[in-house]
Short mmCIF file of C-alpha atoms in Angstrom, two decimals:
data_model
loop_
_atom_site.label_atom_id
_atom_site.label_comp_id
_atom_site.label_asym_id
_atom_site.label_seq_id
_atom_site.Cartn_x
_atom_site.Cartn_y
_atom_site.Cartn_z
CA MET A 316 -40.32 -139.74 -40.70
CA ASN A 317 -39.34 -137.55 -37.71
CA PHE A 318 -41.17 -135.64 -35.23
CA TYR A 319 -40.86 -132.34 -37.29
CA GLU A 320 -42.25 -133.90 -40.32
CA ILE A 321 -45.16 -135.42 -38.52
CA SER A 322 -46.05 -132.35 -36.77
CA THR A 323 -45.99 -130.46 -40.13
CA LYS A 324 -48.25 -132.84 -41.78
CA ILE A 325 -50.89 -132.60 -38.65
CA PHE A 326 -50.44 -128.97 -38.97
CA GLN A 327 -51.20 -128.95 -42.69
CA PHE A 328 -54.18 -131.41 -42.46
CA THR A 329 -55.73 -129.52 -39.52
CA PHE A 330 -55.06 -126.07 -41.57
CA THR A 331 -56.78 -127.64 -44.53
CA ILE A 332 -59.87 -128.68 -42.44
CA PHE A 333 -60.31 -125.32 -40.81
CA PHE A 334 -59.55 -123.49 -44.00
CA PHE A 335 -62.48 -125.36 -45.87
CA TRP A 336 -64.78 -125.07 -42.80
CA GLY A 337 -64.17 -121.41 -42.86
CA ILE A 338 -64.82 -120.89 -46.58
CA THR A 339 -67.99 -122.96 -46.56
CA GLY A 340 -69.13 -121.57 -43.26
CA CYS A 341 -68.98 -118.12 -44.65
CA THR A 342 -71.04 -119.44 -47.69
CA SER A 343 -74.54 -120.29 -47.16
CA LEU A 344 -75.24 -123.90 -47.93
CA ILE A 345 -78.49 -122.54 -49.25
CA LYS A 346 -76.78 -120.58 -51.92
CA LEU A 347 -74.85 -123.42 -52.86
CA GLY A 348 -77.92 -125.60 -53.40
CA LEU A 349 -76.98 -128.01 -50.66
CA ALA A 350 -79.81 -127.12 -48.37
CA SER A 351 -83.17 -125.84 -48.12
CA PRO A 352 -84.28 -123.21 -45.86
CA GLN A 353 -86.47 -123.94 -42.70
CA VAL A 354 -90.21 -123.14 -42.73
CA THR A 355 -90.57 -119.62 -41.32
CA GLN A 356 -93.93 -118.57 -40.04
CA ILE A 357 -95.60 -115.55 -41.72
CA SER A 358 -95.62 -113.60 -38.49
CA GLU A 359 -91.95 -114.01 -38.09
CA ILE A 360 -91.04 -112.60 -41.62
CA HIS A 361 -90.66 -108.95 -40.48
CA ASN A 362 -87.66 -110.18 -38.22
CA LEU A 363 -85.88 -111.21 -41.46
CA ALA A 364 -85.81 -107.64 -42.98
CA GLN A 365 -82.08 -107.59 -43.68
CA THR A 366 -81.98 -110.96 -45.23
CA THR A 367 -80.99 -111.57 -48.81
CA GLN A 368 -81.43 -115.43 -48.57
CA PRO A 369 -84.66 -117.27 -49.79
CA ILE A 370 -87.03 -117.98 -47.19
CA LYS A 371 -89.49 -120.74 -47.14
CA VAL A 372 -93.18 -120.36 -46.26
CA GLU A 373 -96.15 -122.70 -45.97
CA GLY A 374 -99.73 -121.83 -46.37
CA ILE A 375 -103.12 -121.60 -47.95
CA VAL A 376 -103.73 -119.10 -50.94
CA LYS A 377 -106.52 -116.91 -49.98
CA LYS A 378 -106.73 -114.25 -52.86
CA ILE A 379 -105.49 -113.72 -56.21
CA VAL A 380 -105.03 -110.34 -57.73
CA PRO A 381 -103.72 -109.09 -61.13
CA LEU A 382 -101.02 -106.34 -60.96
CA LEU A 383 -99.52 -104.14 -63.91
CA ASP A 384 -96.92 -106.51 -65.05
CA ARG A 385 -96.95 -109.22 -62.58
CA LYS A 386 -99.42 -111.35 -60.57
CA GLY A 387 -99.88 -111.53 -56.61
CA PHE A 388 -101.67 -113.82 -54.26
CA GLU A 389 -102.20 -113.75 -50.66
CA ILE A 390 -100.87 -116.79 -48.55
CA LYS A 391 -101.87 -117.40 -44.96
CA ASP A 392 -100.76 -119.75 -42.59
CA GLU A 393 -101.95 -120.01 -38.61
CA THR A 394 -99.78 -116.88 -37.74
CA GLY A 395 -100.52 -114.48 -40.32
CA SER A 396 -100.78 -113.56 -43.99
CA ILE A 397 -98.44 -112.03 -46.81
CA TRP A 398 -98.59 -111.20 -50.16
CA VAL A 399 -96.54 -112.86 -52.98
CA VAL A 400 -95.55 -111.37 -56.14
CA THR A 401 -94.50 -113.27 -59.35
CA GLN A 402 -94.30 -113.24 -63.17
CA GLY A 403 -94.94 -117.05 -63.39
CA THR A 404 -97.96 -119.19 -62.74
CA ILE A 405 -99.89 -118.97 -59.77
CA PRO A 406 -101.86 -121.42 -57.63
CA LYS A 407 -105.64 -121.34 -57.17
CA VAL A 408 -107.52 -119.93 -54.06
CA GLY A 409 -107.53 -122.68 -51.38
CA ASP A 410 -104.51 -124.41 -52.53
CA ARG A 411 -101.96 -125.39 -49.53
CA ILE A 412 -98.60 -124.45 -51.12
CA SER A 413 -94.87 -124.37 -49.93
CA LEU A 414 -92.77 -121.98 -51.57
CA GLU A 415 -89.31 -120.29 -51.41
CA ALA A 416 -89.05 -116.73 -52.06
CA ILE A 417 -87.03 -113.66 -51.44
CA LEU A 418 -88.13 -111.05 -49.04
CA LYS A 419 -88.82 -107.51 -50.40
CA SER A 420 -90.30 -104.45 -48.70
CA GLN A 421 -92.01 -101.27 -49.88
CA ASP A 422 -92.15 -98.09 -48.24
CA ILE A 423 -95.81 -96.75 -48.20
CA ILE A 424 -97.65 -93.73 -46.53
CA ILE A 425 -100.69 -94.47 -44.55
CA GLY A 426 -102.55 -91.48 -42.93
CA GLY A 427 -99.24 -89.50 -43.32
CA GLU A 428 -97.19 -92.01 -41.71
CA LYS A 429 -94.37 -93.76 -43.56
CA THR A 430 -94.39 -97.63 -43.00
CA LYS A 431 -92.61 -100.71 -44.53
CA GLU A 432 -94.78 -103.20 -46.10
CA PHE A 433 -93.28 -106.59 -46.83
CA TYR A 434 -94.04 -109.15 -49.64
CA LEU A 435 -92.61 -112.12 -51.04
CA LEU A 436 -91.03 -112.52 -54.67
CA TYR A 437 -91.37 -116.24 -55.20
CA GLN A 438 -89.00 -118.20 -57.27
CA ASP A 439 -90.68 -121.71 -57.32
CA ILE A 440 -93.62 -123.23 -55.62
CA GLU A 441 -92.54 -126.67 -54.37
CA GLU A 442 -95.76 -128.11 -53.33
CA VAL A 443 -99.31 -127.82 -54.19
CA SER A 444 -102.10 -129.57 -52.63
CA THR A 445 -105.62 -128.98 -53.85
CA ASP A 446 -107.42 -130.69 -50.96
CA SER A 447 -110.54 -128.52 -50.14
CA MET A 448 -109.64 -126.14 -47.59
CA PRO A 449 -111.99 -124.40 -45.36
CA GLU A 450 -112.52 -120.59 -45.83
CA ASP A 451 -111.64 -118.78 -42.71
CA ASN A 452 -111.51 -114.97 -43.52
#
């Protein structure tokens, strides 16, 4: 094998590596099911307004409400709380849960001012702990 053939092979190998890296780098490993999102503090959710990726939150279920065609519950962590909407089963008040959900928003008008309210549309509750949790309204 001469110098030209060796350098061509090295170039092809390097190109293949960077090409594969470019493809997978542009595709979320979370979307491919190869990684789980990091836990997001509820107070930071508004910073993710543009994301279409699932986000992961952990907290304690504080309230449950029936909606017209869905169910909702409020989850609270040490930084804040957010409402979660689902058509599936829901945890019980006091359960400590971990869930992956899609961030959604709804424009609402309060006192004549338009604002954006965020909520989570959840896919799956990963963990539920029914240890008795203190109530801290």
